[in-house]
Every structure is written in structure tokens, then in C-alpha cells.
XYZ file of N, CA, C and O in Angstrom:
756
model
N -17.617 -5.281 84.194
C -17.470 -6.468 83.359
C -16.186 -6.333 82.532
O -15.894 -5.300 81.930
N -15.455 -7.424 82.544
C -14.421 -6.800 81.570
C -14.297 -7.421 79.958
O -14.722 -8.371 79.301
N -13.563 -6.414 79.819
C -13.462 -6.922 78.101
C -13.616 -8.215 77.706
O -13.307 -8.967 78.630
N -14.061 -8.956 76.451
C -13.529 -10.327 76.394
C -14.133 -10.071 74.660
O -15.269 -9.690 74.379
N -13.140 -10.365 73.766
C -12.641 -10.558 72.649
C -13.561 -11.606 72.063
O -13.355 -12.690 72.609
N -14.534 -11.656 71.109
C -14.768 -13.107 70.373
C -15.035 -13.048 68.829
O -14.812 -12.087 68.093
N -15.354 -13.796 68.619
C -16.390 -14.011 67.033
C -17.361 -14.688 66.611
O -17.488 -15.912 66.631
N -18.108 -13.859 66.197
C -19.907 -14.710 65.399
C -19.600 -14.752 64.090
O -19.399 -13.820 63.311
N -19.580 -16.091 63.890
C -19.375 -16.812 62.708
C -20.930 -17.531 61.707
O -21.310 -18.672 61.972
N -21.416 -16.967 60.978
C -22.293 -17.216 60.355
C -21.965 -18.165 59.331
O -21.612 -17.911 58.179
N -22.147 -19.487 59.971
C -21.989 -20.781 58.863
C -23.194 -20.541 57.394
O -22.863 -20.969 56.288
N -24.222 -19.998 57.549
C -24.805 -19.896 56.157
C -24.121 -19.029 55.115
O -24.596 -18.807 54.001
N -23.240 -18.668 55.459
C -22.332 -17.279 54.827
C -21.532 -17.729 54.550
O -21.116 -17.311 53.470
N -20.669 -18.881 55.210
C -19.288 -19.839 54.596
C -19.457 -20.527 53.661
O -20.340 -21.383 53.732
N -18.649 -20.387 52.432
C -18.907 -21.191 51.520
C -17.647 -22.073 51.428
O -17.434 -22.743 50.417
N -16.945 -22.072 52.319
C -16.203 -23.694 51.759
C -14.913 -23.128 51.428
O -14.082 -24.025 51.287
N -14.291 -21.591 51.196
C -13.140 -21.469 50.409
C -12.105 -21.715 51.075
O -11.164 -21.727 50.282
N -11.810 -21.889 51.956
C -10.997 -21.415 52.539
C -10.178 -20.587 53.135
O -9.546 -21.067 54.076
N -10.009 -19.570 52.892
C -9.099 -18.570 52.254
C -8.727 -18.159 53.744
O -7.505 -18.086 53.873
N -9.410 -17.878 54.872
C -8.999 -18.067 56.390
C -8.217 -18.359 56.563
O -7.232 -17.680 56.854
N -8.356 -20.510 56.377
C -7.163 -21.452 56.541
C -5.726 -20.667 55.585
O -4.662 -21.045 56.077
N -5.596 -20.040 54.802
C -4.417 -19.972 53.880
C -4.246 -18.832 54.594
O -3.034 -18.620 54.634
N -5.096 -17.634 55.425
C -4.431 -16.626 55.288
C -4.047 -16.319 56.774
O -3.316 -15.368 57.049
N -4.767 -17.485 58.092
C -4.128 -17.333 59.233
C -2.354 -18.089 59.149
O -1.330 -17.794 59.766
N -2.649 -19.179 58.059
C -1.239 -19.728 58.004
C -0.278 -18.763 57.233
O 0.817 -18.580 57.764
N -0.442 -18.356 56.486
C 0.686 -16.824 56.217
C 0.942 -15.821 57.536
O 2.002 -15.309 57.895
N -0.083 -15.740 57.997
C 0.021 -14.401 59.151
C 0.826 -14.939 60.278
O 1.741 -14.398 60.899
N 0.319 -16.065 60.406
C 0.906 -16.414 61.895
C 2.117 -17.383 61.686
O 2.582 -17.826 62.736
N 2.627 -17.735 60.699
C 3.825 -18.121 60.107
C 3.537 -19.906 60.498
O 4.486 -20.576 60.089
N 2.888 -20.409 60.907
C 1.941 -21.879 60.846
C 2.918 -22.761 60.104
O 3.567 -22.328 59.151
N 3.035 -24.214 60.623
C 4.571 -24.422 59.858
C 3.154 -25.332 59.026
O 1.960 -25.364 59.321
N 3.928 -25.998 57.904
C 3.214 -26.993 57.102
C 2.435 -28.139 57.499
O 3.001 -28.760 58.398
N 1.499 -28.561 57.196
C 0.687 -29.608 58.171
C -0.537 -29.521 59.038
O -1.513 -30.270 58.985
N -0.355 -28.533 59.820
C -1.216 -27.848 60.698
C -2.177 -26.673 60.363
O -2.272 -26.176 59.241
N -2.776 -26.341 61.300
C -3.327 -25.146 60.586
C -4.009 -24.573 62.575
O -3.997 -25.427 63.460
N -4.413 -23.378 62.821
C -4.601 -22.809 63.587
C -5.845 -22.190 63.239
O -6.090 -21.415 64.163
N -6.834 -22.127 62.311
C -8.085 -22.135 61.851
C -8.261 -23.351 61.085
O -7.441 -23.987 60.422
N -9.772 -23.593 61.358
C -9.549 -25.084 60.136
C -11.329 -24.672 59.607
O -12.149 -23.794 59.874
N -11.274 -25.671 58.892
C -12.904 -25.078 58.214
C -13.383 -26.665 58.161
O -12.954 -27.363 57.242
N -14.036 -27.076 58.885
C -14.564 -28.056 58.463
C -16.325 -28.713 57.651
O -17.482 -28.330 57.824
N -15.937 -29.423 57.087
C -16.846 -29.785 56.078
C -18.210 -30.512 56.649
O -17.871 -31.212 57.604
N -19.447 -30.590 56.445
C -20.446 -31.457 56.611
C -21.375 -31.738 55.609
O -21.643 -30.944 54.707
N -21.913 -32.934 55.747
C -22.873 -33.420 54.517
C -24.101 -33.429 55.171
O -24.090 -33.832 56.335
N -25.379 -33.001 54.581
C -26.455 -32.821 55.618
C -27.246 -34.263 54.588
O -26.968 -35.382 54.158
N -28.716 -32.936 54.622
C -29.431 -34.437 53.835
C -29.249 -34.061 52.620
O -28.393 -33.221 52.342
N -30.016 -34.619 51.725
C -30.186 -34.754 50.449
C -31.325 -34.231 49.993
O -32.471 -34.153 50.438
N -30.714 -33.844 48.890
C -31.410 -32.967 48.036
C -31.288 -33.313 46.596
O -30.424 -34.064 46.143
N -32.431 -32.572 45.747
C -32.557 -33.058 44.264
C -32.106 -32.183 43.667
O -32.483 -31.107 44.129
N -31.127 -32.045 42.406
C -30.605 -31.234 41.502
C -31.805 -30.863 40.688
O -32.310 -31.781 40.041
N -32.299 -29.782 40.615
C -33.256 -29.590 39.849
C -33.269 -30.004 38.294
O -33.938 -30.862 37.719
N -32.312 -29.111 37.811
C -31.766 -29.560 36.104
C -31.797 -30.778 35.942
O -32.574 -31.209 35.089
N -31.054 -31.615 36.624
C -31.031 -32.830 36.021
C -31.525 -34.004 37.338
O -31.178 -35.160 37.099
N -32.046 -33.856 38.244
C -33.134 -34.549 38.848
C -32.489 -35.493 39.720
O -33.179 -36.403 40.180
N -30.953 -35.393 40.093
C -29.888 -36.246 40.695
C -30.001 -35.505 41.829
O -30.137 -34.301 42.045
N -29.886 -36.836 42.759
C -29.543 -36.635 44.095
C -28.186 -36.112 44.457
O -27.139 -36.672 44.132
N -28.285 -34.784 45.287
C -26.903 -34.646 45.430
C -26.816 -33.796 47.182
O -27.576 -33.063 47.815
N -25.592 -34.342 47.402
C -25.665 -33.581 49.128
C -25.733 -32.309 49.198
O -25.175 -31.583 48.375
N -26.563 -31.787 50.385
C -26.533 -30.657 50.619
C -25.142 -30.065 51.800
O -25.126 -30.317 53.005
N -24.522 -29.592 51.360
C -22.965 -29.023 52.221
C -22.826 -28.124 52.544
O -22.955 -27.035 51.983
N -22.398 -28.519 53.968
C -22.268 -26.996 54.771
C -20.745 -26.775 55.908
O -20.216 -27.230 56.922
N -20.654 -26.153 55.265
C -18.663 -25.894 56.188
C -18.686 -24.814 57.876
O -19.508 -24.083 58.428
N -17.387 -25.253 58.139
C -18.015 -24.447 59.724
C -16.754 -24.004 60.139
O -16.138 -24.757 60.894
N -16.201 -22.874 59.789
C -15.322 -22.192 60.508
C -14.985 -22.631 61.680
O -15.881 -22.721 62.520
N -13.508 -23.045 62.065
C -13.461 -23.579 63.719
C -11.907 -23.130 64.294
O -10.991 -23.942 64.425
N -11.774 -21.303 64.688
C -10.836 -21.146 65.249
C -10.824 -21.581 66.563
O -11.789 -22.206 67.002
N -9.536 -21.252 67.476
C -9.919 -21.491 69.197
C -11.131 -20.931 69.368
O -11.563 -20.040 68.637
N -11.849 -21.503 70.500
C -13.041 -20.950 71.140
C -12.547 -19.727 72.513
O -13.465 -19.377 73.255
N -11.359 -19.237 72.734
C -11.278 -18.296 73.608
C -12.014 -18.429 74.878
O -12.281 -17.294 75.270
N -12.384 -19.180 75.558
C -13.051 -19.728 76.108
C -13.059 -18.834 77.848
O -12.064 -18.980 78.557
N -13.808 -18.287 78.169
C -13.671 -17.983 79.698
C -13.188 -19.115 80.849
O -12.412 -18.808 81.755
N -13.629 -20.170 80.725
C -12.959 -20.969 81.253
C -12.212 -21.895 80.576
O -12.606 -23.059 80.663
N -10.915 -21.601 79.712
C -10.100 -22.712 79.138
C -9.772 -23.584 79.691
O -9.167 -23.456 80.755
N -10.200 -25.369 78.896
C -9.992 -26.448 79.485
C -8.577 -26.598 79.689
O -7.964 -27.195 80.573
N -7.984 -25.609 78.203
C -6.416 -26.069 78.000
C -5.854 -25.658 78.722
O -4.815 -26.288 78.924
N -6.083 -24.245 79.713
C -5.378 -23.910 80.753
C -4.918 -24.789 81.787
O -3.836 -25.243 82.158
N -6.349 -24.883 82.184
C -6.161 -25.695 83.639
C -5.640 -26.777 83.971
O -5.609 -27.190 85.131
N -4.891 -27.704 82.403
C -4.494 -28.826 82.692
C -3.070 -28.973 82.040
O -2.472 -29.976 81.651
N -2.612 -27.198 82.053
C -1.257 -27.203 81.555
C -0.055 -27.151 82.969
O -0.045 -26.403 83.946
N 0.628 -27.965 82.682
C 1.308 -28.144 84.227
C 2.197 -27.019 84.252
O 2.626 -26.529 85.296
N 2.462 -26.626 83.143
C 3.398 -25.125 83.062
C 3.037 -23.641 83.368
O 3.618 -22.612 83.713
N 1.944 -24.004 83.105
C 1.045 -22.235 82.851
C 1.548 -21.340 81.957
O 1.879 -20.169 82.141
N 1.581 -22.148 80.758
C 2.380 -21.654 79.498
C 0.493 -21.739 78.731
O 0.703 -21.973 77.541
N -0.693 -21.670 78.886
C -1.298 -21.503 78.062
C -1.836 -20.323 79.315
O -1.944 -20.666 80.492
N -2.117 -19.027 78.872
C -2.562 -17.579 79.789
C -3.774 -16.836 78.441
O -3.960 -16.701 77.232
N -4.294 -16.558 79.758
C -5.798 -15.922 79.280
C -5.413 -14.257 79.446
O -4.697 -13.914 80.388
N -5.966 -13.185 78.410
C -5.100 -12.147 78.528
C -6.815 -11.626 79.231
O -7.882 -12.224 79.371
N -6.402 -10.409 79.495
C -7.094 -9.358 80.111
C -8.440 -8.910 79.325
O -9.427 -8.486 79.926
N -8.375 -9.046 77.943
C -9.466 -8.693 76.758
C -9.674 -10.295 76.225
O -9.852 -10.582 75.042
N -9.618 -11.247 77.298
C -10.400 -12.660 76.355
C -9.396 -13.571 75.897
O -9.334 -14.795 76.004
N -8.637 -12.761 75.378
C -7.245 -13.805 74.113
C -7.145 -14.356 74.938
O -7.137 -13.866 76.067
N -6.976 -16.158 74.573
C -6.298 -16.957 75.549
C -5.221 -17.474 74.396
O -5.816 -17.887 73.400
N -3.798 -17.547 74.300
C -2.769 -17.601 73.992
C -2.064 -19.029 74.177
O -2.744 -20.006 74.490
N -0.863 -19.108 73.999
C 0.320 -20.417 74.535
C 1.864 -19.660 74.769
O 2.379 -19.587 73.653
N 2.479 -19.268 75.467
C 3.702 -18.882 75.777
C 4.628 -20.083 74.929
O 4.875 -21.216 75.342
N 4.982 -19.575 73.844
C 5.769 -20.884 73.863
C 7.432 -21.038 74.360
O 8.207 -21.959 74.105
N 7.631 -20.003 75.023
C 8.810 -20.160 76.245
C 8.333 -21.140 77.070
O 9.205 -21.919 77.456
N 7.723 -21.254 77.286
C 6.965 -22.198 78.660
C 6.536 -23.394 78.120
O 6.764 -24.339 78.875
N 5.840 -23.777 76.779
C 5.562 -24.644 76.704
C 6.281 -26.169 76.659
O 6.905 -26.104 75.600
N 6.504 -27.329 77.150
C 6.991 -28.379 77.274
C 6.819 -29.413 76.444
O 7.636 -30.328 76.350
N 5.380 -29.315 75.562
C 5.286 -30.090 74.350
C 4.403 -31.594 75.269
O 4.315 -32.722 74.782
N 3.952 -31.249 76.398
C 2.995 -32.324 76.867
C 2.401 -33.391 76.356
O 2.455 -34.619 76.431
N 1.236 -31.712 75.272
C 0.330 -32.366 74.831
C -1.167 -32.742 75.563
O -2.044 -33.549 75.253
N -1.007 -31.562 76.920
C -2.459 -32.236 77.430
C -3.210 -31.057 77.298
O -4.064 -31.161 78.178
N -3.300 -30.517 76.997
C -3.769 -29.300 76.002
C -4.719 -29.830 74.863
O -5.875 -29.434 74.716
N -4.070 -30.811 74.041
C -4.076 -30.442 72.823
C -5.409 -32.143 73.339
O -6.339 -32.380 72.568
N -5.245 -32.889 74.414
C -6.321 -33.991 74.663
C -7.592 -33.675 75.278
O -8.562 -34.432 75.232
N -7.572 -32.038 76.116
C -8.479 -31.794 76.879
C -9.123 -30.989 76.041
O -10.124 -31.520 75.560
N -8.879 -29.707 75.629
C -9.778 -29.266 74.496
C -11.181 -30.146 74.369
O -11.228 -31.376 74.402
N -11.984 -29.512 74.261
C -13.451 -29.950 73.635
C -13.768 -29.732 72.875
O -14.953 -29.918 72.598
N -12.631 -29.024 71.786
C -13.022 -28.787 70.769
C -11.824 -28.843 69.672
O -11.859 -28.156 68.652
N -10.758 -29.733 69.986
C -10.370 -30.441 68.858
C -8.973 -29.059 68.491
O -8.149 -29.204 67.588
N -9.016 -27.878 69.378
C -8.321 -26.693 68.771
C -6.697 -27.084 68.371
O -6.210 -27.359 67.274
N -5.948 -26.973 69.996
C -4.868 -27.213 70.394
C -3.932 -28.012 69.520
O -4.208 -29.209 69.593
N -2.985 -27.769 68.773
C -2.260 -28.768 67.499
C -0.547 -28.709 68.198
O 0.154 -27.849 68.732
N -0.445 -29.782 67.920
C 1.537 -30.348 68.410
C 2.187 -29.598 66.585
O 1.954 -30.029 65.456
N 2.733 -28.802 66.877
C 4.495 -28.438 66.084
C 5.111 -29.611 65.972
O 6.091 -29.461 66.702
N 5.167 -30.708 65.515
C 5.864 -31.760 65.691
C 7.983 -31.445 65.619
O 8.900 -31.985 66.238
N 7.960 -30.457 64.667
C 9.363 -29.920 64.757
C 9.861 -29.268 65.804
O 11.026 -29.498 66.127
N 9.146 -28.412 66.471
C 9.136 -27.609 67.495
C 9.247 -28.064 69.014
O 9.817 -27.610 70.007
N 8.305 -29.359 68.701
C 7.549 -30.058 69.809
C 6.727 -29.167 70.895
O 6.479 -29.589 72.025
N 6.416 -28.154 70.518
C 5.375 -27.177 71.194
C 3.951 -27.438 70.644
O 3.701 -27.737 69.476
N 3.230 -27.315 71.447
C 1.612 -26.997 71.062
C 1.280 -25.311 70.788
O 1.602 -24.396 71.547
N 0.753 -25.222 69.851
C 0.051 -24.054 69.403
C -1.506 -24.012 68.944
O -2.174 -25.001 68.643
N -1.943 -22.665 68.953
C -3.221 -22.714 68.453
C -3.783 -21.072 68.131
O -2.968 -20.205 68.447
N -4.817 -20.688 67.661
C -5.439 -19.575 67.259
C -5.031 -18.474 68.275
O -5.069 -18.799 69.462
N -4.674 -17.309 67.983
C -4.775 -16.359 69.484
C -5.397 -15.164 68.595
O -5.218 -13.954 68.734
N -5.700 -15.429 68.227
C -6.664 -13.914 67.331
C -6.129 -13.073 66.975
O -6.212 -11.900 67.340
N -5.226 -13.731 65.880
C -3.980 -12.934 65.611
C -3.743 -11.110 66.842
O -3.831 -9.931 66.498
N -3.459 -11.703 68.154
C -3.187 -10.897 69.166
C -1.963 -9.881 68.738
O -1.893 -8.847 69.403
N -0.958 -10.081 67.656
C -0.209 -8.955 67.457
C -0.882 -8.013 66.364
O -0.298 -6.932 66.436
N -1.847 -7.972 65.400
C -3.042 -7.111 65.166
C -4.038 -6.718 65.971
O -4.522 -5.592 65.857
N -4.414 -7.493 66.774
C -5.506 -6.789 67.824
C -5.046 -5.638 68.743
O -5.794 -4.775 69.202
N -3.506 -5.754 68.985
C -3.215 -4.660 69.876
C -2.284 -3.427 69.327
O -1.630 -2.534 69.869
N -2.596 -3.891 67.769
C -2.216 -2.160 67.125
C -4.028 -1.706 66.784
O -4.386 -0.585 66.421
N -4.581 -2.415 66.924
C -6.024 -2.272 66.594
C -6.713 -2.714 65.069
O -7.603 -2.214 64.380
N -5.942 -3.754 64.938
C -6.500 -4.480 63.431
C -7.374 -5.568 63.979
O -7.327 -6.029 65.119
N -8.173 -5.910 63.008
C -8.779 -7.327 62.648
C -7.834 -8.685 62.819
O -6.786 -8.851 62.196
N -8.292 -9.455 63.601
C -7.985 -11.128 62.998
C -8.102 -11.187 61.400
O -9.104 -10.994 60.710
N -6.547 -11.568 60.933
C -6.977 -11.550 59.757
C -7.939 -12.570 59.113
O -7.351 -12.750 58.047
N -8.493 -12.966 59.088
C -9.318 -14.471 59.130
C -10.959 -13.626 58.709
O -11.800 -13.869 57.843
N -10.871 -12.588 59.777
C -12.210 -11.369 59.535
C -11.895 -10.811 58.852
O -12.785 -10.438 58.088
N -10.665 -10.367 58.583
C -10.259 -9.490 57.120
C -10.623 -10.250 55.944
O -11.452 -9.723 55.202
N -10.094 -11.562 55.581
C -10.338 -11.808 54.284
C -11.006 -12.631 53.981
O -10.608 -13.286 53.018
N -12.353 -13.043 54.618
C -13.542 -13.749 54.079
C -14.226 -13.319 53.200
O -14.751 -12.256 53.534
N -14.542 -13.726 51.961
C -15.375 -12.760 50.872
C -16.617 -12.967 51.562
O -17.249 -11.911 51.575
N -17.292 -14.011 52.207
C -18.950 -13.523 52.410
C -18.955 -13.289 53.528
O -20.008 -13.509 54.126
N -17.975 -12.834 54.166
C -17.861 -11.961 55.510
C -18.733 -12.948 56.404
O -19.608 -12.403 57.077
N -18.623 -14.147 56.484
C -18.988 -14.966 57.490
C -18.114 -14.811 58.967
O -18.532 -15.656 59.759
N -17.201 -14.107 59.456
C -16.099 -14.229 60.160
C -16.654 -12.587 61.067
O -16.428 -11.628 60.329
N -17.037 -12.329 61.893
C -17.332 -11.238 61.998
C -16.850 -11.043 64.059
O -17.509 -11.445 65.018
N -15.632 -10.364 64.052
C -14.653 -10.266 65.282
C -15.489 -8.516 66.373
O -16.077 -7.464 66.123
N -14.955 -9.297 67.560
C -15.397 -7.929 67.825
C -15.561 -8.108 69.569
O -15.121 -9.164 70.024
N -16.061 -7.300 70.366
C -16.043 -7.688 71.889
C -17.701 -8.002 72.088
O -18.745 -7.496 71.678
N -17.340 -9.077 72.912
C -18.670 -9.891 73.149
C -19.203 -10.077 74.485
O -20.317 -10.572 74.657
N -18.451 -9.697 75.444
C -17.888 -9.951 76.612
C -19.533 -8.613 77.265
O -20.426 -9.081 77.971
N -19.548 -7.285 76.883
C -20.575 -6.545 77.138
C -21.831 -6.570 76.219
O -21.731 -6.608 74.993
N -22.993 -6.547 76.866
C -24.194 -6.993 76.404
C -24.694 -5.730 75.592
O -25.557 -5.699 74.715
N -23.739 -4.432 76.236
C -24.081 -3.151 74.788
C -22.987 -3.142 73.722
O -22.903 -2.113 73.052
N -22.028 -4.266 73.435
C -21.384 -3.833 72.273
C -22.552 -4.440 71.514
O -23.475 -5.198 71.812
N -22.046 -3.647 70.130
C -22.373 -4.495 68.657
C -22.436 -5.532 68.522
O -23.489 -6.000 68.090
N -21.361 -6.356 68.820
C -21.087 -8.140 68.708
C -21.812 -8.570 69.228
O -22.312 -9.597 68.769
N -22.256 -8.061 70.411
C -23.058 -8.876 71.529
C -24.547 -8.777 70.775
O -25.345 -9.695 70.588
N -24.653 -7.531 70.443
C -26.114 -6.886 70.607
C -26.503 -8.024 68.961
O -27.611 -8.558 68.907
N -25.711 -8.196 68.050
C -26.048 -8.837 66.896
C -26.262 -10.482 67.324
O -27.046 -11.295 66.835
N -25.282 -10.654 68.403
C -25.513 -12.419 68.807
C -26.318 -12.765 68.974
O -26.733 -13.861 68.597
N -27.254 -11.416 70.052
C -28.729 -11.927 70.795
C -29.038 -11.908 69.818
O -28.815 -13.012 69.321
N -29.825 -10.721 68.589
C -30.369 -10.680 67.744
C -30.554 -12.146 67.018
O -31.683 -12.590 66.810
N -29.493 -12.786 66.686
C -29.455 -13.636 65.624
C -29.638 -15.085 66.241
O -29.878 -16.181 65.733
N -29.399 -14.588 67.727
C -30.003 -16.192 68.278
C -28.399 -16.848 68.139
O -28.419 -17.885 68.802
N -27.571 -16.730 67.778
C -26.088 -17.872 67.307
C -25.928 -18.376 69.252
O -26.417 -18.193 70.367
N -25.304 -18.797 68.809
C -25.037 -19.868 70.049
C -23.704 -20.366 70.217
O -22.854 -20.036 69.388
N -23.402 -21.117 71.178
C -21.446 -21.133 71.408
C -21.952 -23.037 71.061
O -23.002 -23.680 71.058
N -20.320 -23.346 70.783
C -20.524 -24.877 70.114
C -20.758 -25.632 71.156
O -21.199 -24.816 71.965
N -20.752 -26.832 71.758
C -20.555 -27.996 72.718
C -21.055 -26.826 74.194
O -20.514 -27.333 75.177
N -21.675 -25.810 74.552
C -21.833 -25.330 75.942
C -22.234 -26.074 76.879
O -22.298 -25.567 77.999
N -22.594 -27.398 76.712
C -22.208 -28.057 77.702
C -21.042 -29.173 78.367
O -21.204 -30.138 79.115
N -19.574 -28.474 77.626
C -18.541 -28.386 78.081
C -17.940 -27.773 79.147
O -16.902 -28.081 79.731
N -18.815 -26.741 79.365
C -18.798 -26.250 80.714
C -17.596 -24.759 80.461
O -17.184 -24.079 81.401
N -17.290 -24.568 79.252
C -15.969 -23.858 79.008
C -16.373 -22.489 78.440
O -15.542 -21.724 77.951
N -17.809 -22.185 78.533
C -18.088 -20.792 77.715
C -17.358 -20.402 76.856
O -16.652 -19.418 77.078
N -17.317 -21.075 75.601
C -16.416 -20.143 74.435
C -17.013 -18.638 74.227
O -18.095 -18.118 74.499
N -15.833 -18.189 73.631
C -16.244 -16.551 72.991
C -16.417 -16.533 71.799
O -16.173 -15.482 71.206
N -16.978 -17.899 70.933
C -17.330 -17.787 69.580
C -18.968 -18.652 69.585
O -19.466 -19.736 69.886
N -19.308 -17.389 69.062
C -20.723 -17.680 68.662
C -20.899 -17.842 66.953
O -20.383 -17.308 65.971
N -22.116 -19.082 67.241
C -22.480 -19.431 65.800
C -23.677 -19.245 65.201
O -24.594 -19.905 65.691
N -23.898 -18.666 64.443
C -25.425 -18.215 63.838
C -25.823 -19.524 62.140
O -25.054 -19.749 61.206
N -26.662 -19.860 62.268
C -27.404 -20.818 61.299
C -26.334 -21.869 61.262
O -25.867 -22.127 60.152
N -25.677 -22.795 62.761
C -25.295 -23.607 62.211
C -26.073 -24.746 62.407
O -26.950 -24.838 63.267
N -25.676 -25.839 61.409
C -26.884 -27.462 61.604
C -26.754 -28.231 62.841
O -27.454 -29.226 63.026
């Protein structure tokens, strides 16, 4: 079986800060505008403020780097073959190769893939791949305070990552996209 790179992301553990979004855009030098992690927001039901007896939403945020996907949609519909799946999972964008299409960034099922508008290249998450291969963390897993972000190989059913996924039941987003992501989600709504 070979390697394959992912992350279990425990949405009950995200609280909303951000600090991901600010700190993949420092790392990966992310121009202004965009972002290559994003955190998005949801309003569930409603709930009563105890103290003072007001209705107020209950909110819950959801970590959403690339899904690394074993079968990337964005690959297969890049006419360049400027988006490559590495050997340990990372699926990447060459941006020597890239042409600025844009059909990448329409096929996605999950919203990842973002246009450089200066650049006119598409980019997106690669797990921060120049730390993974001195042997660091995505920084994104580095600096979550409630350690909702939790990186690791998922790909074998005896690593850790894996062995905590089954445990926890998390699940990959949209799987019936047909695209097997390598990010699993534990308590999301």
C-alpha cells in the first residue's frame, strides 16, 4: 500500500480563530485576497442564552484545506498536467506548467483550487510539501491552539492517523464525489 499523506480535522475543536488561515498565508507566501486554507463558518439551530434567555445561534466553523484526494478531479481535467499527485498523497500545481485555465479551480468538488489573478496561475494547499520533506508539520497543524488540525499518514490502516479515524468514526466531505479525499472529519454537522 503506499504512503498517502492526510488530515483529521475535528470541527468540535475549531473555534473560529483562524490563525491557520493567517499562518498558511505567511508560510506559503499566498498573495492578498486568497487564501489556500479557508475556515468556513456555519449557523446551526438555535439555542437559548441561559443568562439572559435570548435566542442566539449555535456556530460551528470547518477547516477546509485541499482534500488531497486519491483521485483528483483537478488533475484529470488539467490539459497541462501541471496539477501532479506525489508518491506520499501530496497532490500539488507545478506552476511552470500551469496556463491559468481555470478548470481546476470549476471541477473541484470542493471549492479548493483559487486563480492568482496577478500571476494568472491557479494555486492551492499542498501541505506545506517543503516542511513535509525535511520532516515538519503542515504548519496549519502546528499552530492551532485546540489542536483541531491533526496531520499524519492515513493511507495504512496501522498508522496512528488511520487507527484514530476509525476510532472516531470522522468521515471524508462530499464521498460521493467519487474523489476519496485524504481529509477526514470528526463531529462535523
Amino acid at each position: 500500500m503506499k504512503k498517502q499523506f492526510g488530515f483529521m480535522i475535528d470541527a468540535r475543536r475549531c473555534v473560529g480563530c483562524r490563525t491557520c488561515m493567517a499562518a498558511c498565508k505567511m508560510e506559503n507566501r499566498v498573495p492578498d485576497g486568497v487564501f489556500r486554507m479557508r475556515v468556513l463558518n456555519q449557523e446551526g439551530k438555535i439555542y437559548y442564552d441561559r443568562p439572559t434567555g435570548e435566542k442566539a445561534p449555535e456556530l460551528s466553523w470547518t477547516p477546509t484545506p485541499c482534500m488531497h484526494c486519491n483521485e483528483p478531479a483537478c488533475a484529470k481535467v488539467c490539459p497541462v498536467d501541471a496539477i501532479l499527485k506525489r508518491d506520499d498523497g501530496i497532490v500539488y500545481i507545478d506552476q511552470n506548467k500551469c496556463i491559468g485555465c481555470e478548470k481546476c479551480v470549476t471541477e473541484c468538488p470542493y471549492g479548493v483550487p483559487f486563480m492568482m489573478n496577478q500571476y494568472k496561475k491557479a494555486d492551492k494547499c499542498d501541505m506545506c510539501r517543503h516542511r513535509v520533506d525535511v520532516g515538519n508539520l503542515p504548519i496549519c497543524a502546528v499552530v492551532c491552539p485546540s489542536r483541531a488540525i491533526t496531520f499524519g499518514e492515513v493511507g495504512s490502516p496501522d498508522s496512528d492517523l488511520a487507527k484514530a479515524i476509525k476510532k472516531s468514526g470522522a468521515k471524508q466531505m462530499f464521498p460521493e464525489a467519487g474523489t476519496n479525499p485524504s481529509v477526514y472529519y470528526k463531529n462535523l454537522k
